[in-house]
Short mmCIF file of C-alpha atoms and ligand atoms in Angstrom, two decimals:
data_model
loop_
_atom_site.label_atom_id
_atom_site.label_comp_id
_atom_site.label_asym_id
_atom_site.label_seq_id
_atom_site.Cartn_x
_atom_site.Cartn_y
_atom_site.Cartn_z
CA MET K 1 46.59 26.26 -46.34
CA ILE K 2 47.36 26.67 -42.33
CA LYS K 3 46.13 24.00 -40.11
CA VAL K 4 44.79 24.71 -36.73
CA THR K 5 43.36 22.23 -34.26
CA TYR K 6 40.73 23.32 -31.67
CA VAL K 7 40.17 21.48 -28.81
CA ALA K 8 37.08 21.18 -26.69
CA GLN K 9 36.22 21.14 -22.82
CA ASP K 10 35.72 17.37 -23.54
CA GLY K 11 38.62 16.76 -25.47
CA THR K 12 37.27 16.77 -28.85
CA ALA K 13 39.46 17.80 -31.17
CA THR K 14 38.53 19.57 -34.75
CA THR K 15 41.01 20.30 -37.23
CA ILE K 16 40.13 23.41 -39.53
CA GLU K 17 42.63 24.16 -42.65
CA ALA K 18 42.29 27.95 -43.46
CA GLU K 19 44.11 30.47 -45.86
CA GLU K 20 46.83 32.38 -44.62
CA GLY K 21 45.79 35.62 -43.18
CA THR K 22 42.44 34.64 -41.81
CA SER K 23 42.03 34.88 -38.15
CA VAL K 24 41.30 31.68 -35.77
CA MET K 25 38.50 33.27 -35.12
CA GLN K 26 37.08 33.59 -38.62
CA ALA K 27 38.35 30.16 -39.52
CA ALA K 28 36.10 28.55 -36.85
CA VAL K 29 33.33 30.44 -37.53
CA SER K 30 33.18 29.68 -41.64
CA ASN K 31 33.46 26.02 -40.72
CA ASP K 32 30.50 26.49 -38.04
CA LEU K 33 32.48 24.99 -35.23
CA ASP K 34 30.71 24.93 -31.98
CA GLY K 35 32.63 26.94 -29.04
CA ILE K 36 34.05 30.06 -30.90
CA VAL K 37 31.02 32.58 -31.31
CA GLY K 38 32.89 35.62 -32.63
CA GLU K 39 29.63 38.46 -32.91
CA CYS K 40 31.58 41.45 -33.68
CA GLY K 41 33.14 39.75 -36.82
CA GLY K 42 36.97 40.67 -35.36
CA SER K 43 36.35 44.18 -34.12
CA MET K 44 37.40 43.76 -30.71
CA MET K 45 34.08 44.48 -29.48
CA CYS K 46 32.63 41.17 -28.08
CA ALA K 47 34.69 39.09 -26.16
CA THR K 48 33.08 35.86 -27.37
CA CYS K 49 35.88 34.63 -29.60
CA HIS K 50 38.06 33.81 -26.19
CA CYS K 51 40.45 30.82 -26.47
CA TYR K 52 43.52 29.38 -24.59
CA VAL K 53 46.79 29.06 -26.87
CA ASP K 54 48.22 25.74 -26.18
CA GLU K 55 51.57 26.26 -24.10
CA ALA K 56 53.47 24.63 -26.99
CA TRP K 57 52.54 27.51 -29.19
CA ALA K 58 52.10 30.33 -26.81
CA GLU K 59 55.63 31.75 -27.81
CA ARG K 60 54.38 31.98 -31.64
CA THR K 61 50.88 33.54 -30.96
CA GLY K 62 52.86 36.63 -29.90
CA GLU K 63 51.40 39.19 -27.08
CA ARG K 64 48.00 40.48 -26.68
CA SER K 65 47.50 44.15 -27.41
CA SER K 66 46.19 46.43 -24.38
CA ASP K 67 43.00 46.85 -26.17
CA GLU K 68 43.12 43.11 -26.58
CA GLU K 69 43.35 42.82 -22.75
CA GLU K 70 40.85 45.05 -21.82
CA MET K 71 38.06 43.60 -23.95
CA LEU K 72 39.20 39.75 -22.38
CA GLU K 73 38.89 41.18 -18.88
CA GLY K 74 35.29 40.70 -19.98
CA ALA K 75 35.01 37.00 -21.26
CA ALA K 76 32.54 34.88 -19.85
CA ASP K 77 34.77 32.35 -18.85
CA GLU K 78 38.25 32.35 -16.68
CA VAL K 79 40.79 34.46 -18.30
CA THR K 80 44.52 33.04 -18.02
CA GLU K 81 47.83 33.95 -19.06
CA ARG K 82 46.99 31.46 -22.29
CA SER K 83 44.02 33.64 -22.84
CA ARG K 84 43.72 35.33 -26.38
CA LEU K 85 40.78 36.45 -28.36
CA SER K 86 41.20 34.59 -31.40
CA CYS K 87 39.83 37.18 -33.78
CA GLN K 88 43.28 38.81 -32.90
CA ILE K 89 45.23 36.12 -34.18
CA ARG K 90 45.88 35.80 -37.73
CA LEU K 91 47.30 32.45 -39.27
CA GLN K 92 50.58 33.06 -41.12
CA PRO K 93 53.10 29.97 -42.04
CA GLY K 94 54.84 29.79 -38.83
CA LEU K 95 51.68 28.89 -36.84
CA ASP K 96 50.97 26.01 -39.25
CA GLY K 97 49.76 22.92 -36.87
CA LEU K 98 48.37 25.58 -33.95
CA VAL K 99 46.45 24.00 -31.21
CA VAL K 100 43.91 26.35 -29.47
CA HIS K 101 41.70 25.29 -26.21
CA LEU K 102 38.28 26.30 -26.05
CA PRO K 103 36.52 27.82 -22.87
CA GLU K 104 33.64 26.21 -21.16
CA GLU K 105 31.56 29.25 -22.09
CA GLN K 106 31.62 32.32 -24.55
CA LEU K 107 28.30 33.85 -23.37
CA MET O 1 26.59 46.49 -64.32
CA ALA O 2 23.59 48.86 -63.17
CA LEU O 3 22.04 50.26 -60.07
CA ALA O 4 19.45 48.10 -57.97
CA PRO O 5 15.86 47.67 -59.25
CA LEU O 6 13.88 50.60 -57.97
CA ASP O 7 10.63 49.70 -56.11
CA GLU O 8 7.56 51.89 -56.30
CA SER O 9 4.94 49.51 -54.79
CA ILE O 10 6.21 48.71 -50.91
CA THR O 11 4.74 51.22 -48.69
CA LEU O 12 5.62 52.58 -45.16
CA ASP O 13 2.47 50.93 -43.98
CA GLN O 14 2.92 47.79 -45.42
CA LEU O 15 6.16 47.40 -43.73
CA SER O 16 4.93 48.52 -40.43
CA SER O 17 2.03 46.15 -40.22
CA ASP O 18 3.71 42.89 -41.59
CA PRO O 19 7.05 43.42 -43.62
CA TYR O 20 7.82 39.59 -43.25
CA PRO O 21 5.85 38.52 -46.91
CA ILE O 22 7.40 41.12 -48.53
CA TYR O 23 11.09 40.31 -47.33
CA ARG O 24 10.52 36.60 -48.09
CA ARG O 25 9.79 37.76 -51.88
CA LEU O 26 12.57 40.00 -52.03
CA ARG O 27 14.79 37.24 -50.72
CA ALA O 28 13.92 35.57 -53.82
CA GLU O 29 13.48 37.88 -56.32
CA SER O 30 15.57 41.27 -55.72
CA PRO O 31 17.92 41.05 -52.56
CA VAL O 32 19.22 44.33 -53.71
CA LEU O 33 16.32 46.81 -54.09
CA ARG O 34 15.90 50.47 -53.92
CA VAL O 35 12.55 51.17 -52.15
CA ALA O 36 11.01 54.44 -53.03
CA ALA O 37 9.14 54.71 -49.69
CA THR O 38 12.38 54.06 -47.59
CA GLY O 39 14.66 56.35 -49.88
CA ARG O 40 17.10 53.65 -49.12
CA THR O 41 18.13 50.40 -50.73
CA LEU O 42 17.24 47.56 -48.92
CA LEU O 43 19.59 44.45 -48.67
CA THR O 44 17.53 41.28 -47.43
CA LYS O 45 19.81 38.42 -47.50
CA ALA O 46 21.91 37.61 -44.55
CA ALA O 47 25.37 37.00 -46.10
CA LEU O 48 24.89 40.70 -47.63
CA THR O 49 23.82 42.30 -44.68
CA LYS O 50 26.59 40.69 -42.56
CA ALA O 51 29.10 41.92 -45.28
CA VAL O 52 27.99 45.20 -44.97
CA LYS O 53 28.11 45.49 -41.25
CA GLU O 54 31.34 43.99 -41.15
CA ASN O 55 33.05 46.19 -43.53
CA PRO O 56 32.82 49.65 -41.55
CA GLU O 57 35.85 50.87 -43.88
CA LEU O 58 33.32 51.07 -46.98
CA PHE O 59 30.23 51.32 -45.00
CA SER O 60 30.17 54.20 -42.62
CA SER O 61 27.79 54.13 -39.90
CA ASP O 62 28.24 58.16 -39.82
CA ASP O 63 25.70 60.19 -40.90
CA PRO O 64 26.10 63.72 -40.54
CA HIS O 65 22.74 64.80 -40.98
CA THR O 66 21.11 62.05 -38.73
CA PRO O 67 18.10 63.40 -36.52
CA MET O 68 20.04 61.56 -33.85
CA LYS O 69 22.17 64.66 -33.37
CA PRO O 70 19.42 67.16 -32.39
CA ALA O 71 17.67 64.15 -30.42
CA PHE O 72 20.66 63.27 -28.15
CA ARG O 73 21.93 66.86 -28.70
CA ALA O 74 25.03 64.76 -29.37
CA HIS O 75 27.03 62.77 -32.05
CA THR O 76 26.99 59.30 -30.58
CA LEU O 77 28.82 56.31 -30.68
CA MET O 78 26.32 54.82 -33.11
CA ARG O 79 27.28 57.05 -35.62
CA LYS O 80 30.71 57.22 -35.48
CA ASP O 81 33.31 54.83 -36.97
CA GLY O 82 36.74 53.52 -36.53
CA GLN O 83 39.14 55.18 -33.57
CA ALA O 84 36.65 57.85 -32.58
CA HIS O 85 33.72 54.99 -32.05
CA PHE O 86 36.32 52.40 -30.22
CA VAL O 87 37.19 54.95 -27.59
CA GLU O 88 33.71 55.85 -26.80
CA ARG O 89 32.78 52.04 -26.92
CA LYS O 90 35.29 50.54 -24.82
CA ALA O 91 34.31 53.11 -22.01
CA ILE O 92 31.16 51.76 -21.91
CA SER O 93 31.57 48.21 -22.69
CA LYS O 94 33.47 47.62 -19.63
CA ALA O 95 30.26 47.94 -17.50
CA LEU O 96 28.39 45.65 -19.74
CA THR O 97 31.23 42.67 -20.34
CA PRO O 98 29.91 39.00 -19.79
CA LYS O 99 31.47 38.57 -16.41
CA MET O 100 30.64 41.83 -15.03
CA ILE O 101 26.90 40.74 -15.90
CA LYS O 102 27.22 37.73 -14.06
CA THR O 103 29.42 38.13 -11.04
CA ASP O 104 28.48 41.85 -10.24
CA TRP O 105 25.06 42.29 -11.31
CA GLY O 106 23.27 38.86 -11.38
CA PRO O 107 21.88 38.67 -7.99
CA LEU O 108 20.49 42.19 -8.17
CA TYR O 109 18.78 41.55 -11.48
CA GLU O 110 17.28 38.42 -9.67
CA GLN O 111 16.01 40.21 -6.77
CA LEU O 112 14.35 43.18 -9.28
CA ALA O 113 12.91 40.44 -11.58
CA GLU O 114 11.66 38.86 -8.15
CA GLU O 115 9.93 41.81 -7.07
CA TYR O 116 8.22 42.88 -10.55
CA VAL O 117 6.96 39.58 -11.08
CA ALA O 118 5.64 39.36 -7.44
CA ARG O 119 3.39 42.57 -8.01
CA LEU O 120 1.73 40.65 -11.10
CA PRO O 121 -2.03 39.78 -10.03
CA ARG O 122 -2.90 35.81 -10.08
CA GLY O 123 -6.00 34.63 -11.74
CA GLU O 124 -6.96 38.09 -14.02
CA THR O 125 -6.17 39.00 -17.51
CA VAL O 126 -3.00 41.10 -17.35
CA ASP O 127 -1.01 43.06 -20.20
CA LEU O 128 2.28 41.43 -19.88
CA PHE O 129 3.96 43.93 -22.06
CA SER O 130 2.81 47.09 -20.26
CA GLU O 131 2.63 45.60 -16.45
CA LEU O 132 6.04 43.80 -16.76
CA CYS O 133 8.13 43.63 -19.86
CA GLY O 134 8.50 47.72 -19.82
CA PRO O 135 8.91 48.40 -16.52
CA LEU O 136 11.57 45.78 -15.36
CA ALA O 137 13.62 46.16 -18.24
CA ALA O 138 13.48 50.10 -17.27
CA ARG O 139 14.88 49.11 -13.64
CA ILE O 140 17.03 46.95 -14.82
CA LEU O 141 18.72 49.09 -17.08
CA ALA O 142 18.67 51.89 -14.74
CA HIS O 143 20.79 50.16 -12.21
CA ILE O 144 23.19 48.90 -14.73
CA LEU O 145 24.10 52.46 -16.26
CA GLY O 146 24.12 53.89 -12.52
CA ILE O 147 21.07 56.17 -12.67
CA PRO O 148 18.38 54.25 -10.20
CA GLU O 149 17.63 57.48 -8.96
CA ALA O 150 15.70 57.62 -12.05
CA ASN O 151 12.15 56.02 -12.03
CA ASP O 152 10.42 53.89 -13.95
CA GLU O 153 8.01 56.10 -15.89
CA GLN O 154 11.04 58.40 -16.41
CA MET O 155 13.41 55.73 -17.80
CA GLN O 156 10.42 54.59 -20.27
CA ARG O 157 9.20 58.10 -21.14
CA TRP O 158 12.85 59.26 -22.10
CA SER O 159 13.85 56.26 -23.99
CA GLN O 160 10.66 56.55 -26.25
CA VAL O 161 11.13 60.23 -26.82
CA LEU O 162 14.89 59.54 -27.75
CA ILE O 163 13.97 57.17 -30.07
CA ASP O 164 11.07 59.08 -31.99
CA GLY O 165 13.66 61.65 -32.36
CA ALA O 166 16.36 59.84 -33.78
CA GLY O 167 13.62 58.42 -36.16
CA ASN O 168 12.68 62.27 -36.81
CA PHE O 169 13.41 62.23 -40.46
CA GLY O 170 10.76 64.37 -41.23
CA TRP O 171 12.62 66.68 -38.86
CA LYS O 172 9.16 67.67 -36.93
CA PRO O 173 9.55 70.57 -34.38
CA GLU O 174 7.73 69.25 -31.95
CA LEU O 175 9.60 65.88 -31.58
CA PHE O 176 12.69 67.82 -30.93
CA ALA O 177 10.89 69.85 -28.36
CA ALA O 178 9.99 66.82 -26.30
CA SER O 179 13.64 65.29 -26.81
CA ASP O 180 15.08 68.53 -25.42
CA ALA O 181 12.90 68.19 -22.34
CA ALA O 182 14.04 64.90 -21.67
CA ASN O 183 17.50 65.77 -22.44
CA ASP O 184 17.16 68.61 -19.91
CA GLU O 185 15.71 66.29 -17.30
CA MET O 186 18.38 63.44 -18.15
CA ASP O 187 21.32 66.22 -18.14
CA ALA O 188 20.06 67.61 -14.81
CA LEU O 189 19.78 64.31 -13.14
CA PHE O 190 23.44 62.88 -14.22
CA ALA O 191 24.93 66.17 -12.99
CA ALA O 192 23.23 65.81 -9.45
CA LEU O 193 24.58 62.07 -9.43
CA GLU O 194 28.06 62.76 -10.63
CA PRO O 195 30.02 63.48 -7.32
CA LYS O 196 28.45 60.34 -5.47
CA ARG O 197 29.44 58.04 -8.84
CA ARG O 198 33.00 59.56 -8.38
CA ALA O 199 33.01 59.20 -4.45
CA GLU O 200 31.50 55.82 -4.46
CA PRO O 201 32.64 53.72 -7.51
CA ASP O 202 30.52 51.00 -8.68
CA GLY O 203 30.05 48.40 -11.44
CA SER O 204 27.96 51.06 -13.11
CA ALA O 205 28.16 52.30 -16.38
CA TYR O 206 28.42 56.11 -15.45
CA SER O 207 30.75 55.16 -12.51
CA VAL O 208 32.99 53.10 -14.52
CA MET O 209 33.29 56.07 -17.32
CA LEU O 210 33.82 58.60 -14.65
CA ASN O 211 36.61 56.81 -12.91
CA ALA O 212 38.46 55.40 -15.94
CA ASP O 213 42.25 56.37 -16.05
CA ASP O 214 41.71 57.94 -18.92
CA PRO O 215 38.12 59.18 -19.30
CA ILE O 216 36.02 59.92 -22.24
CA PRO O 217 34.80 63.86 -22.38
CA MET O 218 31.78 64.57 -20.19
CA SER O 219 29.76 65.51 -23.21
CA GLN O 220 30.53 61.69 -24.35
CA ILE O 221 29.54 60.12 -21.17
CA TYR O 222 26.43 61.59 -20.89
CA SER O 223 25.64 60.51 -24.87
CA ASN O 224 26.46 56.79 -23.73
CA ILE O 225 24.40 56.82 -21.28
CA LYS O 226 21.38 58.41 -23.43
CA ILE O 227 22.03 55.73 -26.08
CA ALA O 228 22.02 52.97 -23.76
CA ILE O 229 18.57 54.45 -22.37
CA GLY O 230 17.43 54.90 -26.05
CA GLY O 231 18.52 51.45 -27.04
CA GLY O 232 18.34 49.00 -24.03
CA ILE O 233 14.55 49.21 -22.67
CA ASN O 234 12.30 48.58 -25.87
CA GLU O 235 14.64 45.77 -27.34
CA PRO O 236 14.65 43.58 -24.12
CA ARG O 237 10.72 44.85 -23.78
CA ASP O 238 9.91 43.88 -27.30
CA ALA O 239 12.10 40.64 -26.66
CA LEU O 240 10.81 39.30 -23.77
CA ALA O 241 7.19 39.76 -25.17
CA THR O 242 7.97 38.40 -28.40
CA ILE O 243 9.55 35.19 -26.97
CA VAL O 244 6.32 34.44 -24.17
CA TYR O 245 4.27 34.76 -27.32
CA GLY O 246 6.37 32.30 -29.19
CA LEU O 247 6.06 30.03 -26.02
CA LEU O 248 2.70 30.26 -25.41
CA THR O 249 1.36 29.68 -28.80
CA ASN O 250 3.72 26.61 -29.25
CA PRO O 251 2.74 24.37 -25.87
CA ASP O 252 4.92 21.66 -27.13
CA GLN O 253 8.05 23.64 -27.66
CA LEU O 254 7.24 25.59 -24.31
CA ALA O 255 6.78 21.66 -22.44
CA GLU O 256 10.34 21.13 -24.04
CA VAL O 257 11.63 24.19 -22.99
CA ARG O 258 10.99 23.75 -19.46
CA ALA O 259 11.85 20.25 -19.31
CA GLN O 260 15.58 21.16 -20.78
CA GLU O 261 15.47 24.21 -19.03
CA ALA O 262 16.42 25.75 -22.56
CA TRP O 263 15.28 29.36 -21.63
CA ASP O 264 18.57 30.76 -23.43
CA LYS O 265 17.70 29.00 -26.28
CA ALA O 266 14.30 30.34 -26.80
CA PHE O 267 15.70 33.52 -26.18
CA GLU O 268 17.95 33.39 -28.91
CA GLU O 269 15.07 32.28 -31.54
CA GLY O 270 12.72 34.84 -30.21
CA ILE O 271 15.06 37.29 -31.56
CA ARG O 272 15.78 35.75 -34.40
CA TRP O 273 12.05 35.19 -35.40
CA VAL O 274 11.25 38.99 -34.78
CA ALA O 275 14.18 41.09 -34.45
CA PRO O 276 13.21 43.80 -32.25
CA ILE O 277 15.63 46.18 -33.96
CA GLN O 278 14.83 45.20 -37.73
CA VAL O 279 17.07 47.50 -39.78
CA SER O 280 20.20 49.23 -39.37
CA SER O 281 21.69 52.09 -41.96
CA ARG O 282 24.99 52.31 -43.67
CA ARG O 283 26.46 54.99 -46.00
CA ALA O 284 28.85 53.56 -48.81
CA LEU O 285 31.90 55.69 -48.76
CA GLU O 286 32.88 54.79 -52.32
CA ASP O 287 31.48 53.40 -55.45
CA THR O 288 31.00 49.60 -55.04
CA GLU O 289 28.72 46.87 -55.75
CA LEU O 290 26.57 44.62 -53.79
CA GLY O 291 24.73 41.12 -54.90
CA GLY O 292 25.38 42.39 -58.41
CA CYS O 293 24.33 45.76 -58.33
CA ASP O 294 26.16 49.13 -58.13
CA ILE O 295 25.79 50.89 -55.18
CA LEU O 296 27.10 54.47 -55.67
CA LYS O 297 29.29 56.70 -53.16
CA GLY O 298 27.01 58.38 -50.76
CA ASP O 299 24.32 55.82 -51.11
CA THR O 300 22.42 54.74 -47.74
CA VAL O 301 21.79 51.15 -47.49
CA MET O 302 19.37 49.60 -45.28
CA THR O 303 20.82 45.94 -43.78
CA VAL O 304 17.64 44.24 -43.10
CA GLN O 305 18.30 41.76 -40.40
CA ALA O 306 14.85 40.79 -39.54
CA SER O 307 15.01 39.20 -43.21
CA ALA O 308 18.38 38.04 -42.80
CA ASN O 309 17.48 36.07 -39.66
CA ARG O 310 14.59 34.17 -42.01
CA ASP O 311 17.02 33.46 -44.92
CA GLU O 312 16.44 30.11 -46.61
CA GLU O 313 20.20 29.52 -47.30
CA ILE O 314 20.52 29.92 -43.37
CA TYR O 315 17.32 28.47 -41.85
CA GLU O 316 14.54 25.82 -42.66
CA ASP O 317 11.41 26.96 -42.04
CA GLY O 318 12.57 30.01 -40.91
CA GLU O 319 9.20 31.71 -40.75
CA ASN O 320 8.14 30.08 -37.66
CA PHE O 321 9.31 30.15 -34.34
CA PHE O 322 11.01 26.88 -33.23
CA VAL O 323 13.33 26.81 -30.31
CA PHE O 324 15.48 23.78 -30.89
CA ARG O 325 17.28 24.55 -34.51
CA ASP O 326 20.52 23.10 -34.47
CA LYS O 327 22.21 26.36 -35.40
CA ASN O 328 21.00 30.04 -34.74
CA PRO O 329 23.26 32.17 -36.30
CA HIS O 330 20.78 35.26 -36.02
CA GLN O 331 21.87 38.65 -36.71
CA ALA O 332 19.32 40.27 -34.48
CA PHE O 333 22.54 42.33 -32.38
CA GLY O 334 23.96 43.16 -35.56
CA ASN O 335 27.07 42.72 -36.37
CA GLY O 336 30.66 44.10 -36.80
CA PRO O 337 32.54 46.96 -34.53
CA HIS O 338 28.51 48.44 -33.48
CA HIS O 339 27.40 44.88 -32.63
CA CYS O 340 24.64 45.47 -29.56
CA ALA O 341 27.07 46.60 -26.54
CA GLY O 342 23.90 45.55 -24.34
CA ALA O 343 23.87 41.81 -25.81
CA HIS O 344 25.35 39.87 -22.65
CA VAL O 345 22.85 42.24 -20.47
CA ALA O 346 19.93 41.24 -22.77
CA ARG O 347 20.53 37.64 -22.63
CA ARG O 348 21.55 37.29 -19.50
CA THR O 349 18.27 39.45 -17.78
CA VAL O 350 15.70 38.01 -20.34
CA GLY O 351 17.08 34.72 -20.89
CA LYS O 352 18.26 33.54 -17.63
CA ILE O 353 16.51 35.36 -15.54
CA ILE O 354 13.02 36.67 -16.21
CA LEU O 355 11.66 33.69 -18.56
CA PRO O 356 12.55 30.85 -16.09
CA MET O 357 11.00 32.89 -13.15
CA LEU O 358 7.84 33.91 -14.93
CA PHE O 359 6.86 30.39 -16.23
CA ASP O 360 7.95 28.93 -12.64
CA ARG O 361 5.75 31.34 -10.82
CA PHE O 362 2.72 31.25 -13.36
CA PRO O 363 3.15 27.60 -14.69
CA ASN O 364 -0.43 27.95 -16.09
CA MET O 365 -0.01 31.06 -17.87
CA THR O 366 -2.10 31.63 -20.77
CA LEU O 367 -2.61 33.63 -23.84
CA PRO O 368 -6.77 33.10 -24.50
CA ASP O 369 -6.80 34.97 -27.71
CA PRO O 370 -3.26 34.98 -29.97
CA GLU O 371 -5.55 37.03 -32.45
CA ALA O 372 -5.69 39.87 -30.01
CA VAL O 373 -2.05 40.39 -30.09
CA ILE O 374 -1.09 43.18 -32.27
CA TRP O 375 2.52 43.45 -33.81
CA LYS O 376 3.83 46.44 -35.24
CA GLY O 377 6.75 48.23 -36.66
CA PHE O 378 9.50 48.62 -39.57
CA GLY O 379 12.37 50.02 -37.40
CA PHE O 380 12.10 48.52 -34.46
CA ARG O 381 9.39 45.63 -34.16
CA GLY O 382 7.47 43.60 -31.53
CA PRO O 383 3.77 43.13 -30.16
CA ILE O 384 2.20 46.10 -28.84
CA ASN O 385 0.11 44.26 -26.20
CA LEU O 386 0.24 40.99 -24.39
CA PRO O 387 -2.92 39.80 -22.64
CA VAL O 388 -2.34 36.87 -20.55
CA VAL O 389 -4.17 35.27 -17.84
CA LEU O 390 -1.77 34.41 -14.88
CA ASN O 391 -2.20 31.25 -12.86
C1 HEM L 1 17.21 42.11 -26.99
C2 HEM L 1 17.45 43.16 -26.55
C3 HEM L 1 18.51 43.88 -27.75
C4 HEM L 1 18.59 43.90 -28.97
C5 HEM L 1 17.97 42.90 -29.90
C6 HEM L 1 19.44 44.81 -29.33
C7 HEM L 1 19.83 45.27 -30.98
C8 HEM L 1 20.91 46.00 -31.20
C9 HEM L 1 21.19 45.90 -32.37
C10 HEM L 1 20.81 45.53 -33.83
C11 HEM L 1 22.14 47.09 -32.57
C12 HEM L 1 23.23 47.73 -33.66
C13 HEM L 1 22.75 48.64 -34.52
C14 HEM L 1 23.56 49.01 -35.53
O1 HEM L 1 24.16 48.22 -35.92
O2 HEM L 1 23.69 50.14 -36.11
C15 HEM L 1 22.58 47.88 -31.02
C16 HEM L 1 23.49 48.64 -30.46
C17 HEM L 1 23.55 48.78 -29.10
N1 HEM L 1 22.97 48.68 -28.36
FE1 HEM L 1 21.53 46.97 -28.22
N2 HEM L 1 19.90 45.45 -28.32
C18 HEM L 1 19.55 44.80 -27.47
C19 HEM L 1 19.84 45.18 -26.31
C20 HEM L 1 20.57 46.20 -25.45
C21 HEM L 1 20.58 46.57 -24.06
C22 HEM L 1 19.80 46.08 -22.94
C23 HEM L 1 21.30 47.77 -24.21
C24 HEM L 1 22.06 48.77 -22.90
C25 HEM L 1 22.61 48.10 -21.94
C26 HEM L 1 21.71 47.90 -25.51
C27 HEM L 1 22.76 48.91 -25.65
C28 HEM L 1 23.37 49.10 -27.04
C29 HEM L 1 24.35 50.37 -27.55
C30 HEM L 1 24.84 51.03 -26.75
C31 HEM L 1 24.67 50.25 -28.88
C32 HEM L 1 25.13 50.95 -30.02
C33 HEM L 1 26.84 49.93 -30.02
C34 HEM L 1 27.52 50.75 -31.26
O3 HEM L 1 27.14 51.69 -31.76
O4 HEM L 1 28.75 50.45 -30.82
N3 HEM L 1 21.12 47.01 -26.19
N4 HEM L 1 21.66 46.84 -30.24
S1 FES L 2 35.17 38.32 -32.49
FE1 FES L 2 34.74 39.94 -31.46
S2 FES L 2 36.36 40.34 -29.88
FE2 FES L 2 37.01 38.99 -31.05
#
């Protein structure tokens, strides 16, 4: 199992354990976490799974693809160089302990 | 394992007049059921409908014999899978993102809503459905799509004719004749507007698609706009009418929505309660299994999101309109790659702009006779009239 911590704008942190291969979006949605919507189920069609990868983890989560980049442009909240669509980050052992920050709004 | 049980008693008339008691029974007794009248296998539990829509490799949207093809004179993105779908979807999505809607279009929507609400007569009985919901949805959509030169009557007529054609499973020639005529009108308008939308790029869907770095073919630009016309008027119209009904028949909730300015919650609850698009179809590409029943390659399953939205496993008292639910993970916009491209548009225009404005301008709006409101539809559902007194 791999741990991910989601930090909301008010500082509340929630840690979730999920299986390897799960996406950061799926882990959040299947645990009913507020702050990640993930309407399209990870098809890169909705931009409601926006998150900001914690600085310490930015290297390890990898690059965003050009398709992800384009979809991300449409996210409701501000997009920064840390922004990712959480459905595009797959959990693997190297990401155990990952920290992501949640935007103010997804819709 | 065995095929799903076969039902030969449920009729299309029953499903169209009031499907909800039937769905409730099916969720309890047979959530996977072949319903002879529809020629499809109905899925009525939330976990099943979601699983099917999120697995496009196994459950395809492509239907080579869909009446949608002649109706739209194109194979549209709604009936494509994989990369072919993705490319076309991405092309139009850029004009419909949360950001675009909020920053670029917000003020215009506000102004249009203002105009249409201001036209309504005070102190009289008005059919809000035909006087406001339809025309305003049509006007806003015309702007989003980049065809504001089309008038409300045209937009609404084209939309209806496309929908009727797409549902023409009996292949009645007169319905395709009507959609052909509408396609001629639309094609002529799009062609006439093309130079202008190229020369003066704006954030509208037509302009965004025309001026993309790597544009999709012209035929698909046209069919994308047509899909949005077919899918972008009746649903917000029906959603608005449903929500206004829900609020006016639950005055305590209305008071609380006002106090908390929870219009967005009211929007989500309205479309959960009566999903404007009640069902969708997917075709199995392999033999598989759903809810303990065999599904054979080539079978068409119908995901009944209307029923998923009232599933007892997710909702307490799902049969009733109740705005202040803790969680509302409804499927009214679908799931998976075909998740509604206009969801953000609908949320913003109906939930954030029109609802608050309407109740602000007419704080004492009443629905004198809720019994007079007629609800209809199996595939698409909503009230077909909404006689309110505006005050
Ligand atoms: C409350 C209003 C609305 C509801 C409830 C709704 C519902 C839906 C649903 C359930 C689907 C998925 C169908 C399927 O899975 O086969 C869909 C698709 C679609 N909707 Fe909406 N819709 C609404 C408003 C709009 C608006 C305003 C637009 C246009 C701006 C729009 C454009 C589309 C398009 C283009 C698709 C096809 C997406 C694809 O196949 O990739 N919708 N809608
Ligand atoms: S879940 Fe829709 S883009 Fe990530």
